[in-house]
Amino acid sequence: MNIHEYQAKALLKEFGAPVASGVPIFSADEAEAAAKKLPGPLYVVKSQIHAGGRGKGKFTELGPDAKGGVRLAKSIEEVVANSAEMLGNTLVTKQTGAAGKVVNRLYIEDGADIDRELYLSILVDRTVGQVAFVVSTEGGMDIEEVAASTPEKILTLPIDPDAGVTDAAATRLCDALELTGDAREDGMKLFPILYKAFTEKDMSLLEINPLIVMTDGHVRVLDAKVSFDGNALFRHDDIMALRDKSEEDEKEIEASKFDLAYVALDGDIGCMVNGAGLAMATMDIIKLYGAEPANFLDVGGGASKEKVTAAFKIITADPNVKGILVNIFGGIMRCDVIAEGVVSAVKEVGLKVPLVVRLEGTNVELGKKIINESGLNVIAADDLDDAAQKIVKAVKG
Ligand code: ADP
Ligand code: MG
């Protein structure tokens, strides 16, 4: 689960991290009062959407000359004018996709005098099985670009879970970020704070881009992007309360109600598969034959008929889906249950696109019988390879 920048900053502030003062607003009427709570004379009006790259983003509806999603304002009047222009409009950034995201919240923040922009993130480094810091002096820009062009400017530092962020580790991070004087003292304090926030709140990603050194020599968290491990949310009611469903994919919200592992993607072949490994392999083979999957969907091991029905409905409700591939290897999951789910979903919502079904494993004969006797227009497939070729051919013609 992701949260907004202003929520992430409030959370980091509770742990003692240096963040600027700021006020979130939901309508332009609130802009003036919000700005009056800040010291001034420099303000920043920041779009709150669950995507990065806002500063360089475009409000396409406002024409080619409109300013981006993060704007400096030199007076309260400018804060108000910018707020009125930005709220309710669609911001398109590198991370939103072409459709963009409607800006329903703004964060009015105290403007900082920036000397240097740095990059810092904390993530779960699966290659070493530890939480790791990733830092670079090249902040404020795309870290992927830095990684591609000047990888030597990035330090990845795994943290020993027993020891936490030791002085030695914090010193290495300070060195990599070239922090000196007050900024170095701030850094030595900040890194353990961020690590504590990350582990205590079960984050999966904490990205601060940029972390800044101000002209007064002190360090400040200027942007904050936080994702939480969905499997640990049950123990964080405070985090759950920050969920903004308007930022999430409707299909993913529906899937989460049925406990389905579902991720919406950009392609046109809807997939219903059991087991994450088989789901990945199915997506790979669809790509191999020249098409793109519309989703990742693992219905899980012991899915009920209701769950399968819900899953099938989510796939068919996606207007991008031009064909569906059901690929089930029945182990714990029985093929007849899948078949019943598919048939009942099709009876409810109809079938407007080609459907290829490949069943194998427990109760496969019964599963095939249910499909065959249902009168549905199903293309049967013998194995994964055959199934992928058939659905790609059905969709591409
Ligand atoms: P995004 O990464 O989505 O573009 P950021 O929060 O990183 O959004 O803001 C983009 C840039 O705007 C920053 O790199 C920084 O240069 C500037 N900026 C953001 N917040 C402030 C602030 N409070 N004071 C001064 N400049 C800011
Ligand atoms: Mg940023």
Short mmCIF file of N, CA and C in Angstrom, two decimals, residues 215-373:
data_model
loop_
_atom_site.label_atom_id
_atom_site.label_comp_id
_atom_site.label_asym_id
_atom_site.label_seq_id
_atom_site.Cartn_x
_atom_site.Cartn_y
_atom_site.Cartn_z
N THR A 215 21.01 25.88 2.68
CA THR A 215 22.09 26.87 2.70
C THR A 215 22.55 27.15 4.13
N ASP A 216 21.70 26.84 5.13
CA ASP A 216 22.13 27.02 6.52
C ASP A 216 22.94 25.81 7.01
N GLY A 217 23.20 24.86 6.12
CA GLY A 217 24.06 23.73 6.47
C GLY A 217 23.33 22.53 7.05
N HIS A 218 22.00 22.63 7.25
CA HIS A 218 21.28 21.51 7.83
C HIS A 218 20.58 20.67 6.76
N VAL A 219 20.22 19.44 7.20
CA VAL A 219 19.64 18.47 6.30
C VAL A 219 18.12 18.43 6.48
N ARG A 220 17.39 18.24 5.38
CA ARG A 220 15.93 18.15 5.47
C ARG A 220 15.40 17.12 4.46
N VAL A 221 14.33 16.44 4.90
CA VAL A 221 13.62 15.50 4.03
C VAL A 221 12.69 16.33 3.15
N LEU A 222 12.95 16.39 1.83
CA LEU A 222 12.14 17.29 1.00
C LEU A 222 11.03 16.57 0.23
N ASP A 223 11.24 15.29 -0.05
CA ASP A 223 10.20 14.50 -0.71
C ASP A 223 10.19 13.16 0.02
N ALA A 224 9.06 12.49 0.05
CA ALA A 224 9.00 11.20 0.74
C ALA A 224 7.97 10.31 0.06
N LYS A 225 8.44 9.16 -0.37
CA LYS A 225 7.56 8.20 -1.01
C LYS A 225 7.66 6.91 -0.20
N VAL A 226 6.54 6.45 0.32
CA VAL A 226 6.57 5.27 1.20
C VAL A 226 5.57 4.22 0.74
N SER A 227 6.03 2.97 0.67
CA SER A 227 5.14 1.83 0.43
C SER A 227 5.24 0.89 1.61
N PHE A 228 4.12 0.28 1.94
CA PHE A 228 4.08 -0.66 3.07
C PHE A 228 3.84 -2.07 2.57
N ASP A 229 4.38 -3.03 3.31
CA ASP A 229 4.18 -4.44 3.02
C ASP A 229 2.73 -4.81 3.35
N GLY A 230 1.96 -5.13 2.32
CA GLY A 230 0.54 -5.44 2.51
C GLY A 230 0.31 -6.58 3.48
N ASN A 231 1.26 -7.50 3.57
CA ASN A 231 1.07 -8.66 4.46
C ASN A 231 1.18 -8.27 5.93
N ALA A 232 1.71 -7.08 6.22
CA ALA A 232 1.89 -6.68 7.62
C ALA A 232 0.88 -5.60 8.04
N LEU A 233 0.02 -5.20 7.11
CA LEU A 233 -0.88 -4.08 7.42
C LEU A 233 -1.86 -4.40 8.55
N PHE A 234 -2.14 -5.68 8.75
CA PHE A 234 -3.10 -6.05 9.81
C PHE A 234 -2.64 -5.56 11.17
N ARG A 235 -1.34 -5.34 11.33
CA ARG A 235 -0.88 -4.88 12.64
C ARG A 235 -0.60 -3.38 12.68
N HIS A 236 -1.06 -2.65 11.66
CA HIS A 236 -0.85 -1.20 11.65
C HIS A 236 -2.14 -0.47 11.29
N ASP A 237 -3.05 -0.40 12.25
CA ASP A 237 -4.32 0.30 11.99
C ASP A 237 -4.09 1.76 11.62
N ASP A 238 -3.06 2.38 12.22
CA ASP A 238 -2.78 3.79 11.93
C ASP A 238 -2.40 3.99 10.46
N ILE A 239 -1.69 3.01 9.90
CA ILE A 239 -1.29 3.11 8.49
C ILE A 239 -2.49 2.83 7.59
N MET A 240 -3.27 1.82 7.94
CA MET A 240 -4.47 1.48 7.16
C MET A 240 -5.38 2.70 7.02
N ALA A 241 -5.43 3.52 8.08
CA ALA A 241 -6.30 4.70 8.08
C ALA A 241 -5.84 5.73 7.05
N LEU A 242 -4.62 5.61 6.55
CA LEU A 242 -4.09 6.57 5.57
C LEU A 242 -4.41 6.16 4.13
N ARG A 243 -5.01 4.98 3.97
CA ARG A 243 -5.26 4.48 2.62
C ARG A 243 -6.16 5.46 1.85
N ASP A 244 -5.79 5.77 0.60
CA ASP A 244 -6.60 6.62 -0.25
C ASP A 244 -7.02 5.78 -1.45
N LYS A 245 -8.23 5.22 -1.36
CA LYS A 245 -8.66 4.28 -2.40
C LYS A 245 -8.82 4.94 -3.76
N SER A 246 -9.02 6.28 -3.77
CA SER A 246 -9.18 6.95 -5.07
C SER A 246 -7.89 6.89 -5.88
N GLU A 247 -6.77 6.58 -5.22
CA GLU A 247 -5.49 6.48 -5.90
C GLU A 247 -5.22 5.07 -6.42
N GLU A 248 -6.06 4.13 -6.00
CA GLU A 248 -5.77 2.74 -6.34
C GLU A 248 -6.59 2.30 -7.55
N ASP A 249 -6.12 1.27 -8.21
CA ASP A 249 -6.82 0.69 -9.34
C ASP A 249 -8.10 0.01 -8.82
N GLU A 250 -9.26 0.37 -9.42
CA GLU A 250 -10.54 -0.19 -8.94
C GLU A 250 -10.54 -1.71 -8.98
N LYS A 251 -9.92 -2.26 -10.02
CA LYS A 251 -9.91 -3.71 -10.16
C LYS A 251 -9.08 -4.34 -9.03
N GLU A 252 -8.01 -3.64 -8.64
CA GLU A 252 -7.17 -4.17 -7.56
C GLU A 252 -7.90 -4.08 -6.21
N ILE A 253 -8.71 -3.03 -6.03
CA ILE A 253 -9.49 -2.91 -4.79
C ILE A 253 -10.48 -4.08 -4.70
N GLU A 254 -11.18 -4.31 -5.83
CA GLU A 254 -12.16 -5.41 -5.88
C GLU A 254 -11.45 -6.74 -5.59
N ALA A 255 -10.29 -6.95 -6.20
CA ALA A 255 -9.55 -8.20 -6.00
C ALA A 255 -9.14 -8.36 -4.54
N SER A 256 -8.77 -7.25 -3.90
CA SER A 256 -8.30 -7.36 -2.51
C SER A 256 -9.44 -7.78 -1.59
N LYS A 257 -10.70 -7.44 -1.96
CA LYS A 257 -11.85 -7.87 -1.15
C LYS A 257 -11.95 -9.39 -1.13
N PHE A 258 -11.54 -10.03 -2.23
CA PHE A 258 -11.63 -11.49 -2.32
C PHE A 258 -10.29 -12.16 -2.05
N ASP A 259 -9.33 -11.36 -1.56
CA ASP A 259 -8.04 -11.92 -1.21
C ASP A 259 -7.33 -12.55 -2.41
N LEU A 260 -7.51 -11.93 -3.58
CA LEU A 260 -6.86 -12.43 -4.79
C LEU A 260 -5.56 -11.66 -5.00
N ALA A 261 -4.51 -12.36 -5.41
CA ALA A 261 -3.26 -11.66 -5.74
C ALA A 261 -3.37 -11.17 -7.17
N TYR A 262 -3.72 -9.89 -7.33
CA TYR A 262 -4.02 -9.33 -8.65
C TYR A 262 -3.26 -8.04 -8.87
N VAL A 263 -2.63 -7.92 -10.01
CA VAL A 263 -1.99 -6.66 -10.38
C VAL A 263 -2.41 -6.31 -11.81
N ALA A 264 -3.00 -5.13 -11.98
CA ALA A 264 -3.42 -4.70 -13.32
C ALA A 264 -2.20 -4.31 -14.14
N LEU A 265 -2.19 -4.70 -15.42
CA LEU A 265 -1.08 -4.36 -16.32
C LEU A 265 -1.65 -3.73 -17.60
N ASP A 266 -0.77 -3.38 -18.53
CA ASP A 266 -1.21 -2.60 -19.69
C ASP A 266 -1.65 -3.41 -20.91
N GLY A 267 -1.43 -4.72 -20.91
CA GLY A 267 -1.66 -5.51 -22.13
C GLY A 267 -3.12 -5.84 -22.36
N ASP A 268 -3.38 -6.79 -23.30
CA ASP A 268 -4.77 -7.07 -23.64
C ASP A 268 -5.20 -8.52 -23.43
N ILE A 269 -4.33 -9.36 -22.85
CA ILE A 269 -4.75 -10.74 -22.58
C ILE A 269 -4.92 -10.94 -21.07
N GLY A 270 -6.17 -11.14 -20.67
CA GLY A 270 -6.47 -11.36 -19.26
C GLY A 270 -6.06 -12.78 -18.87
N CYS A 271 -5.43 -12.94 -17.72
CA CYS A 271 -4.94 -14.26 -17.31
C CYS A 271 -5.56 -14.66 -15.98
N MET A 272 -6.02 -15.90 -15.89
CA MET A 272 -6.42 -16.45 -14.60
C MET A 272 -5.62 -17.72 -14.36
N VAL A 273 -4.78 -17.67 -13.36
CA VAL A 273 -3.81 -18.74 -13.15
C VAL A 273 -3.78 -19.07 -11.66
N ASN A 274 -3.37 -20.30 -11.32
CA ASN A 274 -3.19 -20.60 -9.90
C ASN A 274 -1.72 -20.81 -9.60
N GLY A 275 -1.24 -20.10 -8.61
CA GLY A 275 0.16 -20.18 -8.23
C GLY A 275 0.95 -19.04 -8.86
N ALA A 276 1.72 -18.33 -8.05
CA ALA A 276 2.45 -17.16 -8.54
C ALA A 276 3.48 -17.55 -9.61
N GLY A 277 4.12 -18.71 -9.43
CA GLY A 277 5.14 -19.14 -10.39
C GLY A 277 4.54 -19.41 -11.75
N LEU A 278 3.41 -20.13 -11.72
CA LEU A 278 2.73 -20.43 -12.99
C LEU A 278 2.20 -19.15 -13.63
N ALA A 279 1.74 -18.22 -12.78
CA ALA A 279 1.24 -16.93 -13.30
C ALA A 279 2.36 -16.17 -14.00
N MET A 280 3.56 -16.18 -13.40
CA MET A 280 4.70 -15.50 -14.02
C MET A 280 5.07 -16.18 -15.34
N ALA A 281 5.09 -17.52 -15.30
CA ALA A 281 5.44 -18.26 -16.52
C ALA A 281 4.43 -18.00 -17.63
N THR A 282 3.16 -17.88 -17.25
CA THR A 282 2.10 -17.63 -18.23
C THR A 282 2.29 -16.25 -18.86
N MET A 283 2.62 -15.26 -18.03
CA MET A 283 2.86 -13.92 -18.56
C MET A 283 4.06 -13.94 -19.51
N ASP A 284 5.11 -14.66 -19.11
CA ASP A 284 6.30 -14.74 -19.96
C ASP A 284 5.99 -15.34 -21.32
N ILE A 285 5.21 -16.41 -21.31
CA ILE A 285 4.99 -17.12 -22.58
C ILE A 285 4.04 -16.33 -23.49
N ILE A 286 3.13 -15.56 -22.88
CA ILE A 286 2.28 -14.67 -23.68
C ILE A 286 3.16 -13.65 -24.40
N LYS A 287 4.12 -13.11 -23.66
CA LYS A 287 5.05 -12.14 -24.27
C LYS A 287 5.89 -12.81 -25.35
N LEU A 288 6.32 -14.05 -25.06
CA LEU A 288 7.14 -14.78 -26.04
C LEU A 288 6.43 -14.88 -27.38
N TYR A 289 5.09 -15.06 -27.34
CA TYR A 289 4.35 -15.19 -28.59
C TYR A 289 3.85 -13.85 -29.10
N GLY A 290 4.39 -12.77 -28.55
CA GLY A 290 4.18 -11.45 -29.16
C GLY A 290 3.01 -10.64 -28.62
N ALA A 291 2.40 -11.06 -27.51
CA ALA A 291 1.31 -10.26 -26.95
C ALA A 291 1.69 -9.82 -25.53
N GLU A 292 0.82 -9.04 -24.89
CA GLU A 292 1.11 -8.53 -23.55
C GLU A 292 -0.02 -8.92 -22.60
N PRO A 293 0.31 -9.35 -21.38
CA PRO A 293 -0.73 -9.69 -20.41
C PRO A 293 -1.43 -8.43 -19.87
N ALA A 294 -2.74 -8.55 -19.61
CA ALA A 294 -3.51 -7.42 -19.07
C ALA A 294 -3.45 -7.40 -17.55
N ASN A 295 -2.97 -8.50 -17.00
CA ASN A 295 -2.91 -8.56 -15.53
C ASN A 295 -2.07 -9.75 -15.08
N PHE A 296 -1.67 -9.66 -13.82
CA PHE A 296 -1.13 -10.81 -13.10
C PHE A 296 -2.27 -11.24 -12.19
N LEU A 297 -2.62 -12.51 -12.19
CA LEU A 297 -3.65 -12.96 -11.25
C LEU A 297 -3.37 -14.37 -10.78
N ASP A 298 -3.18 -14.49 -9.49
CA ASP A 298 -3.00 -15.80 -8.87
C ASP A 298 -4.22 -16.02 -7.98
N VAL A 299 -5.08 -16.99 -8.38
CA VAL A 299 -6.28 -17.23 -7.57
C VAL A 299 -5.97 -18.02 -6.31
N GLY A 300 -4.73 -18.49 -6.20
CA GLY A 300 -4.32 -19.14 -4.96
C GLY A 300 -4.57 -20.64 -4.97
N GLY A 301 -4.14 -21.27 -3.90
CA GLY A 301 -4.19 -22.73 -3.84
C GLY A 301 -5.60 -23.28 -3.66
N GLY A 302 -6.28 -22.91 -2.62
CA GLY A 302 -7.58 -23.52 -2.31
C GLY A 302 -8.75 -22.62 -2.62
N ALA A 303 -8.73 -21.95 -3.79
CA ALA A 303 -9.78 -20.98 -4.10
C ALA A 303 -11.15 -21.63 -4.21
N SER A 304 -12.17 -20.94 -3.73
CA SER A 304 -13.55 -21.42 -3.81
C SER A 304 -14.14 -21.02 -5.16
N LYS A 305 -15.32 -21.57 -5.45
CA LYS A 305 -16.02 -21.20 -6.69
C LYS A 305 -16.32 -19.71 -6.70
N GLU A 306 -16.69 -19.14 -5.53
CA GLU A 306 -17.01 -17.70 -5.43
C GLU A 306 -15.80 -16.85 -5.77
N LYS A 307 -14.63 -17.30 -5.30
CA LYS A 307 -13.40 -16.54 -5.54
C LYS A 307 -13.05 -16.55 -7.03
N VAL A 308 -13.20 -17.73 -7.64
CA VAL A 308 -12.91 -17.86 -9.07
C VAL A 308 -13.89 -17.00 -9.87
N THR A 309 -15.16 -17.01 -9.47
CA THR A 309 -16.16 -16.19 -10.15
C THR A 309 -15.78 -14.71 -10.06
N ALA A 310 -15.41 -14.28 -8.86
CA ALA A 310 -15.02 -12.88 -8.66
C ALA A 310 -13.82 -12.53 -9.54
N ALA A 311 -12.85 -13.42 -9.59
CA ALA A 311 -11.65 -13.19 -10.38
C ALA A 311 -12.00 -13.05 -11.86
N PHE A 312 -12.85 -13.93 -12.34
CA PHE A 312 -13.22 -13.91 -13.75
C PHE A 312 -13.97 -12.62 -14.09
N LYS A 313 -14.81 -12.18 -13.15
CA LYS A 313 -15.57 -10.93 -13.38
C LYS A 313 -14.63 -9.72 -13.45
N ILE A 314 -13.62 -9.72 -12.59
CA ILE A 314 -12.67 -8.60 -12.60
C ILE A 314 -11.95 -8.54 -13.95
N ILE A 315 -11.57 -9.71 -14.47
CA ILE A 315 -10.88 -9.75 -15.77
C ILE A 315 -11.80 -9.26 -16.88
N THR A 316 -13.05 -9.75 -16.90
CA THR A 316 -13.94 -9.38 -18.02
C THR A 316 -14.38 -7.92 -17.94
N ALA A 317 -14.34 -7.33 -16.73
CA ALA A 317 -14.75 -5.93 -16.59
C ALA A 317 -13.70 -4.97 -17.12
N ASP A 318 -12.51 -5.46 -17.41
CA ASP A 318 -11.42 -4.61 -17.89
C ASP A 318 -11.60 -4.38 -19.40
N PRO A 319 -11.88 -3.14 -19.81
CA PRO A 319 -12.14 -2.88 -21.25
C PRO A 319 -10.94 -3.17 -22.14
N ASN A 320 -9.74 -3.22 -21.56
CA ASN A 320 -8.54 -3.51 -22.37
C ASN A 320 -8.42 -4.98 -22.74
N VAL A 321 -9.16 -5.84 -22.03
CA VAL A 321 -9.01 -7.28 -22.25
C VAL A 321 -9.67 -7.70 -23.56
N LYS A 322 -8.85 -8.24 -24.47
CA LYS A 322 -9.35 -8.67 -25.78
C LYS A 322 -9.42 -10.20 -25.88
N GLY A 323 -8.93 -10.86 -24.84
CA GLY A 323 -8.98 -12.31 -24.82
C GLY A 323 -8.57 -12.80 -23.43
N ILE A 324 -9.06 -14.01 -23.06
CA ILE A 324 -8.77 -14.50 -21.72
C ILE A 324 -8.12 -15.88 -21.78
N LEU A 325 -7.10 -16.03 -20.98
CA LEU A 325 -6.44 -17.33 -20.87
C LEU A 325 -6.57 -17.84 -19.43
N VAL A 326 -7.26 -18.98 -19.30
CA VAL A 326 -7.34 -19.62 -18.00
C VAL A 326 -6.33 -20.77 -18.03
N ASN A 327 -5.37 -20.70 -17.15
CA ASN A 327 -4.32 -21.72 -17.14
C ASN A 327 -4.18 -22.28 -15.73
N ILE A 328 -4.74 -23.49 -15.54
CA ILE A 328 -4.78 -24.04 -14.18
C ILE A 328 -4.06 -25.37 -14.11
N PHE A 329 -3.15 -25.46 -13.17
CA PHE A 329 -2.59 -26.76 -12.84
C PHE A 329 -3.17 -27.17 -11.51
N GLY A 330 -4.10 -28.10 -11.55
CA GLY A 330 -4.81 -28.47 -10.32
C GLY A 330 -3.97 -29.36 -9.44
N GLY A 331 -3.54 -28.83 -8.32
CA GLY A 331 -2.86 -29.64 -7.31
C GLY A 331 -3.81 -29.67 -6.13
N ILE A 332 -3.68 -28.68 -5.27
CA ILE A 332 -4.66 -28.49 -4.20
C ILE A 332 -5.94 -27.95 -4.83
N MET A 333 -5.75 -27.01 -5.75
CA MET A 333 -6.87 -26.43 -6.51
C MET A 333 -7.43 -27.49 -7.43
N ARG A 334 -8.76 -27.68 -7.38
CA ARG A 334 -9.35 -28.71 -8.25
C ARG A 334 -9.86 -28.10 -9.54
N CYS A 335 -9.62 -28.78 -10.65
CA CYS A 335 -10.03 -28.27 -11.96
C CYS A 335 -11.54 -28.09 -12.06
N ASP A 336 -12.32 -28.95 -11.38
CA ASP A 336 -13.78 -28.81 -11.47
C ASP A 336 -14.26 -27.53 -10.79
N VAL A 337 -13.57 -27.13 -9.72
CA VAL A 337 -13.95 -25.88 -9.02
C VAL A 337 -13.70 -24.68 -9.93
N ILE A 338 -12.55 -24.71 -10.61
CA ILE A 338 -12.22 -23.63 -11.55
C ILE A 338 -13.27 -23.58 -12.66
N ALA A 339 -13.58 -24.76 -13.21
CA ALA A 339 -14.54 -24.83 -14.31
C ALA A 339 -15.89 -24.28 -13.87
N GLU A 340 -16.33 -24.66 -12.68
CA GLU A 340 -17.63 -24.17 -12.18
C GLU A 340 -17.61 -22.65 -12.00
N GLY A 341 -16.51 -22.14 -11.51
CA GLY A 341 -16.37 -20.69 -11.31
C GLY A 341 -16.43 -19.94 -12.63
N VAL A 342 -15.71 -20.47 -13.62
CA VAL A 342 -15.69 -19.81 -14.94
C VAL A 342 -17.09 -19.83 -15.54
N VAL A 343 -17.74 -21.00 -15.50
CA VAL A 343 -19.08 -21.13 -16.09
C VAL A 343 -20.06 -20.19 -15.40
N SER A 344 -20.02 -20.15 -14.07
CA SER A 344 -20.99 -19.32 -13.37
C SER A 344 -20.73 -17.83 -13.62
N ALA A 345 -19.46 -17.45 -13.73
CA ALA A 345 -19.15 -16.03 -14.01
C ALA A 345 -19.62 -15.66 -15.40
N VAL A 346 -19.38 -16.55 -16.38
CA VAL A 346 -19.79 -16.24 -17.75
C VAL A 346 -21.31 -16.12 -17.84
N LYS A 347 -22.02 -16.98 -17.09
CA LYS A 347 -23.49 -16.90 -17.10
C LYS A 347 -23.95 -15.55 -16.57
N GLU A 348 -23.24 -15.02 -15.59
CA GLU A 348 -23.62 -13.73 -15.00
C GLU A 348 -23.26 -12.55 -15.88
N VAL A 349 -22.05 -12.54 -16.38
CA VAL A 349 -21.58 -11.32 -17.07
C VAL A 349 -21.43 -11.49 -18.57
N GLY A 350 -21.62 -12.69 -19.09
CA GLY A 350 -21.48 -12.91 -20.52
C GLY A 350 -20.01 -13.01 -20.93
N LEU A 351 -19.79 -13.43 -22.17
CA LEU A 351 -18.42 -13.57 -22.65
C LEU A 351 -18.33 -12.90 -24.01
N LYS A 352 -17.59 -11.79 -24.07
CA LYS A 352 -17.54 -11.01 -25.31
C LYS A 352 -16.21 -11.18 -26.04
N VAL A 353 -15.28 -11.92 -25.42
CA VAL A 353 -13.95 -12.07 -26.04
C VAL A 353 -13.58 -13.56 -26.06
N PRO A 354 -12.62 -13.95 -26.90
CA PRO A 354 -12.23 -15.36 -26.94
C PRO A 354 -11.68 -15.83 -25.58
N LEU A 355 -11.98 -17.09 -25.27
CA LEU A 355 -11.53 -17.67 -24.00
C LEU A 355 -10.81 -18.98 -24.28
N VAL A 356 -9.55 -19.07 -23.88
CA VAL A 356 -8.79 -20.30 -24.00
C VAL A 356 -8.63 -20.89 -22.61
N VAL A 357 -8.95 -22.19 -22.48
CA VAL A 357 -8.82 -22.82 -21.16
C VAL A 357 -7.87 -24.00 -21.25
N ARG A 358 -6.89 -23.98 -20.37
CA ARG A 358 -5.98 -25.12 -20.27
C ARG A 358 -6.07 -25.63 -18.83
N LEU A 359 -6.57 -26.86 -18.68
CA LEU A 359 -6.68 -27.46 -17.36
C LEU A 359 -5.80 -28.70 -17.29
N GLU A 360 -5.18 -28.90 -16.17
CA GLU A 360 -4.36 -30.09 -15.96
C GLU A 360 -4.36 -30.41 -14.47
N GLY A 361 -4.31 -31.69 -14.14
CA GLY A 361 -4.17 -32.05 -12.72
C GLY A 361 -5.46 -32.59 -12.11
N THR A 362 -5.61 -32.38 -10.81
CA THR A 362 -6.70 -32.98 -10.04
C THR A 362 -8.09 -32.70 -10.66
N ASN A 363 -8.84 -33.77 -10.86
CA ASN A 363 -10.21 -33.69 -11.41
C ASN A 363 -10.26 -33.02 -12.78
N VAL A 364 -9.21 -33.21 -13.58
CA VAL A 364 -9.17 -32.54 -14.87
C VAL A 364 -10.32 -33.00 -15.79
N GLU A 365 -10.63 -34.31 -15.76
CA GLU A 365 -11.69 -34.81 -16.66
C GLU A 365 -13.03 -34.17 -16.31
N LEU A 366 -13.31 -34.10 -15.00
CA LEU A 366 -14.56 -33.50 -14.54
C LEU A 366 -14.60 -32.02 -14.93
N GLY A 367 -13.48 -31.33 -14.79
CA GLY A 367 -13.40 -29.92 -15.15
C GLY A 367 -13.71 -29.71 -16.62
N LYS A 368 -13.09 -30.55 -17.47
CA LYS A 368 -13.32 -30.42 -18.92
C LYS A 368 -14.77 -30.70 -19.27
N LYS A 369 -15.35 -31.70 -18.55
CA LYS A 369 -16.75 -32.07 -18.80
C LYS A 369 -17.66 -30.87 -18.48
N ILE A 370 -17.42 -30.23 -17.36
CA ILE A 370 -18.25 -29.08 -16.96
C ILE A 370 -18.18 -27.98 -18.02
N ILE A 371 -16.98 -27.72 -18.50
CA ILE A 371 -16.82 -26.68 -19.54
C ILE A 371 -17.50 -27.11 -20.84
N ASN A 372 -17.25 -28.36 -21.25
CA ASN A 372 -17.80 -28.83 -22.52
C ASN A 372 -19.32 -28.84 -22.52
N GLU A 373 -19.92 -29.19 -21.37
CA GLU A 373 -21.38 -29.30 -21.32
C GLU A 373 -22.06 -27.97 -21.02
#
